[in-house]
PDB file of C-alpha atoms and ligand atoms in Angstrom:
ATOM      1  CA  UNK A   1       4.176   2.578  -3.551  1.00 69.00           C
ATOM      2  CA  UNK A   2       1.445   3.310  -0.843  1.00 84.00           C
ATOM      3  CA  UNK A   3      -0.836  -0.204  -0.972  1.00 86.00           C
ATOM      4  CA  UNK A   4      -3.849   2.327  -1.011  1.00 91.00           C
ATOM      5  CA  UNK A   5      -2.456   3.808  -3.955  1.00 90.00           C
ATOM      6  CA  UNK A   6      -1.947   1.092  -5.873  1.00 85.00           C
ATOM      7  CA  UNK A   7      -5.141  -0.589  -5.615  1.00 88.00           C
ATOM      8  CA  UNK A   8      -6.719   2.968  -6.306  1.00 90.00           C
ATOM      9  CA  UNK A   9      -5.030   2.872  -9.816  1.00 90.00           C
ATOM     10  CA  UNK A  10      -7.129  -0.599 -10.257  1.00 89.00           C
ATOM     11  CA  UNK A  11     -10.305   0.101  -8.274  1.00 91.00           C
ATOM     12  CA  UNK A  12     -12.251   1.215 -11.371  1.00 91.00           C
ATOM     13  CA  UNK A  13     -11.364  -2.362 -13.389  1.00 91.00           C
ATOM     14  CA  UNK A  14     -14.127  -3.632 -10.221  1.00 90.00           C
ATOM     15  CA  UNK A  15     -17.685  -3.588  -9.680  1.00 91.00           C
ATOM     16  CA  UNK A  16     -19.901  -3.137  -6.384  1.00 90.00           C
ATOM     17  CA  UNK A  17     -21.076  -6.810  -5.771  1.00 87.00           C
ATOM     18  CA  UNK A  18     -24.161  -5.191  -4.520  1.00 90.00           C
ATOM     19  CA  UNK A  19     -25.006  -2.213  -6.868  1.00 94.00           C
ATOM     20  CA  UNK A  20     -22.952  -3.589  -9.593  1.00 93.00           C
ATOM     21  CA  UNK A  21     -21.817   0.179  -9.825  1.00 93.00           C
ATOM     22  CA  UNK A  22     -17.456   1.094 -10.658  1.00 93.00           C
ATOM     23  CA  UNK A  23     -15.677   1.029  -7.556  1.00 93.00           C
ATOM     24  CA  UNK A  24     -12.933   3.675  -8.611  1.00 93.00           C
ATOM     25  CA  UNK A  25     -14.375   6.287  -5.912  1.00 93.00           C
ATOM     26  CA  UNK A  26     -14.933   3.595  -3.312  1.00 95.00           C
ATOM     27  CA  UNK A  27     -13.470   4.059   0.108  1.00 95.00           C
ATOM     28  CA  UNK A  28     -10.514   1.832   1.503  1.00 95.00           C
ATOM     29  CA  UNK A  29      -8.845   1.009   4.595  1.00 95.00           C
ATOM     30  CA  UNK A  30      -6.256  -0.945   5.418  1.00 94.00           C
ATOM     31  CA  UNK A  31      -6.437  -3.430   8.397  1.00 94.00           C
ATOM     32  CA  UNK A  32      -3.885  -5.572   8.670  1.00 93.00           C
ATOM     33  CA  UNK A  33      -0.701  -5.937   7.518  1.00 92.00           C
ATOM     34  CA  UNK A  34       2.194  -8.969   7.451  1.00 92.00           C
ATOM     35  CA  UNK A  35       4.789  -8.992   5.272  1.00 90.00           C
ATOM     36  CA  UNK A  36       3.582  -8.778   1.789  1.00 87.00           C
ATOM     37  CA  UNK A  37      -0.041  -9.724   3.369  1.00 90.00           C
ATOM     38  CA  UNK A  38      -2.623  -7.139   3.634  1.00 91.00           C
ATOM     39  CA  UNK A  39      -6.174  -7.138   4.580  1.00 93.00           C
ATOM     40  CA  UNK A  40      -8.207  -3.851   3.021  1.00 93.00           C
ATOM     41  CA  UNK A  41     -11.863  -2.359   3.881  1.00 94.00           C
ATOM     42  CA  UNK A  42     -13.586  -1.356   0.512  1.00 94.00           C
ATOM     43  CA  UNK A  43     -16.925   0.903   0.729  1.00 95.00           C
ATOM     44  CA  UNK A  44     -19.048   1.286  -2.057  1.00 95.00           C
ATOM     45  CA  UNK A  45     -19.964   4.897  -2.093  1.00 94.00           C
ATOM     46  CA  UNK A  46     -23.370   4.269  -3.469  1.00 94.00           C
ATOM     47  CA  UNK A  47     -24.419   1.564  -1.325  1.00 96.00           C
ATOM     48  CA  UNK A  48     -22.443   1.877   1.304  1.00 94.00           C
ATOM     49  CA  UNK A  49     -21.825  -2.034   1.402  1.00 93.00           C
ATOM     50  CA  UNK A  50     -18.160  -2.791   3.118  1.00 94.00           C
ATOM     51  CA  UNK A  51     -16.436  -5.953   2.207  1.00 91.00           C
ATOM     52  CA  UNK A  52     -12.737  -6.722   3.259  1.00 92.00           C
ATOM     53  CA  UNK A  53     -10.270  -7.849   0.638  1.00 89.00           C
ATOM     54  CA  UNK A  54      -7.521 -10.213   1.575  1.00 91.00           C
ATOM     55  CA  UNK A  55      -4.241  -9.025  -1.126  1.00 88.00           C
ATOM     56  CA  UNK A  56      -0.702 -10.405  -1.081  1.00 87.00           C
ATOM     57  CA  UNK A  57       1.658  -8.508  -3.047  1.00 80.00           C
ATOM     58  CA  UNK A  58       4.224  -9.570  -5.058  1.00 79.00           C
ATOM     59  CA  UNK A  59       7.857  -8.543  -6.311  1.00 68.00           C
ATOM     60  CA  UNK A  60       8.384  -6.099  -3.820  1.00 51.00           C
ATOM     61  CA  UNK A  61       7.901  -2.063  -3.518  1.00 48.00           C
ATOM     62  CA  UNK A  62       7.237  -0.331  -6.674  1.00 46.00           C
ATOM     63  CA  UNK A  63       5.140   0.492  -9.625  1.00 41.00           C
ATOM     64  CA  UNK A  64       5.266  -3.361 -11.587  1.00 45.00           C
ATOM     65  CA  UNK A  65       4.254  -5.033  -8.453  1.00 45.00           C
ATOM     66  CA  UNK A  66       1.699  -7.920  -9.101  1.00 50.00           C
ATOM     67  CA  UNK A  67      -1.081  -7.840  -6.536  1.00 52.00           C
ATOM     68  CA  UNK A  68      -3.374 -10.837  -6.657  1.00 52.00           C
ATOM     69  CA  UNK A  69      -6.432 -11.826  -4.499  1.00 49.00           C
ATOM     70  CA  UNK A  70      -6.269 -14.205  -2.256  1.00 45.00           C
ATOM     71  CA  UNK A  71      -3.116 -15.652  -4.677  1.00 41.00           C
ATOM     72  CA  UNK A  72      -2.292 -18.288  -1.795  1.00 43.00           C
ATOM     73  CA  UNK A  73      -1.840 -21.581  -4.284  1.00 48.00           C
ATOM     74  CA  UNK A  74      -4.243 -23.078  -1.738  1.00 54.00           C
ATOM     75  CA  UNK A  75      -7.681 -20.889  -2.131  1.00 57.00           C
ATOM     76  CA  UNK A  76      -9.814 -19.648  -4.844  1.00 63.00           C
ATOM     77  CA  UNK A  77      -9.623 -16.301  -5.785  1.00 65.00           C
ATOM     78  CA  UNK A  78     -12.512 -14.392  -4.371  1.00 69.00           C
ATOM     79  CA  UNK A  79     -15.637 -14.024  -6.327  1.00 73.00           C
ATOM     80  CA  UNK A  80     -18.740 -11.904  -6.670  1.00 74.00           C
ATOM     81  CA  UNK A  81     -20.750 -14.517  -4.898  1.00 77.00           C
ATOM     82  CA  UNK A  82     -18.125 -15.188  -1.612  1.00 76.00           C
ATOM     83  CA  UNK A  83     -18.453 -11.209  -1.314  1.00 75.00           C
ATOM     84  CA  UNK A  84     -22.872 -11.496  -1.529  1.00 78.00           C
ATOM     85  CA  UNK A  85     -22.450 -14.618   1.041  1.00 76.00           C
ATOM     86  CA  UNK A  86     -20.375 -12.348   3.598  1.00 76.00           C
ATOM     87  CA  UNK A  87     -22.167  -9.501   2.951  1.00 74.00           C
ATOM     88  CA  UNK A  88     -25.703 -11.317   3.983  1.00 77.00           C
ATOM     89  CA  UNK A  89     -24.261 -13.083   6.580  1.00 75.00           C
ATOM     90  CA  UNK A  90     -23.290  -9.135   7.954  1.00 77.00           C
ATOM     91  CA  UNK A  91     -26.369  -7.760   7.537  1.00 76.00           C
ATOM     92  CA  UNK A  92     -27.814  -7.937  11.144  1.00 77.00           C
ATOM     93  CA  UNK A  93     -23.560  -6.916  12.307  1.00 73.00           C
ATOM     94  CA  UNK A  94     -23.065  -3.428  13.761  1.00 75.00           C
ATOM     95  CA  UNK A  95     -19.737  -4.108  14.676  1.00 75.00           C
ATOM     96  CA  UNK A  96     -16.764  -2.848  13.395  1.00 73.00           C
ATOM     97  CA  UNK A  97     -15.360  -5.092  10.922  1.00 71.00           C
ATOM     98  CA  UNK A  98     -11.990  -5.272  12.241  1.00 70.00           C
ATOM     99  CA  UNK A  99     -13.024  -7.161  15.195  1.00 71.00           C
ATOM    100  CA  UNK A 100     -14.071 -10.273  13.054  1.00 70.00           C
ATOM    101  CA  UNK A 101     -10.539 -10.648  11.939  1.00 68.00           C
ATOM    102  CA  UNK A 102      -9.138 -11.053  15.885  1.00 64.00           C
ATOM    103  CA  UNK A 103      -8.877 -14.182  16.889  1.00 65.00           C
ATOM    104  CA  UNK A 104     -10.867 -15.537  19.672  1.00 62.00           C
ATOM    105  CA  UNK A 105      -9.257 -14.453  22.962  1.00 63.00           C
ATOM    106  CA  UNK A 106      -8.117 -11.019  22.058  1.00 57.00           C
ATOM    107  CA  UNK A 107     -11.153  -9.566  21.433  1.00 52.00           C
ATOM    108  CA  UNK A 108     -12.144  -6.865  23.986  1.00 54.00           C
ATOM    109  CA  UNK A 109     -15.347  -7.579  26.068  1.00 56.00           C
TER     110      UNK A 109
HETATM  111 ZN1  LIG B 201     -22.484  -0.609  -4.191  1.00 93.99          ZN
END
């Protein structure tokens, strides 16, 4: 199953850290993706506030796959307050988002 899909199917369980509004009709994008790593762009559509989720999935392909946040062993899961943090520390950002996640050196001048 389509990553995109999947975390469609869940997107309404969320809320906009922002406007506290469901984010079942938010827009997503994916970024990145390694292996079972995956790094998605979520828009609230009232708001309009972007935050990037960091997912790793696991058991494979399909329909019972378990997709945790930031389910490293080593970090906390992500919470409502790490998404306010990054969003105010974006505020005064005009840049697209992806280039944050390059690492220093292959970013284009
Ligand atoms: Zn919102």
């Amino acid at each position: 199953m389509d990553i995109l899909t999947l975390l469609r199917q869940h997107a309404g369980d969320y809320r906009c850290p922002v406007c506290r509004r469901p984010l079942a009709d938010c827009r997503m994008r994916q970024l990145t993706h390694r292996g079972s790593q995956y790094t998605i762009e979520v828009t609230c559509r009232k708001c309009t506030m972007a935050f990037v989720v960091a997912l790793e999935v696991q058991g494979g392909e399909g329909a019972d796959s378990a997709v945790t946040a930031s389910d490293t062993g080593e970090l906390p899961p992500i919470s409502a307050d790490d998404l306010l943090e990054v969003h105010r520390a974006l505020v005064g950002y005009h840049g697209p988002l992806t280039a944050l996640l390059e690492p220093p050196g292959e970013r284009e001048p």
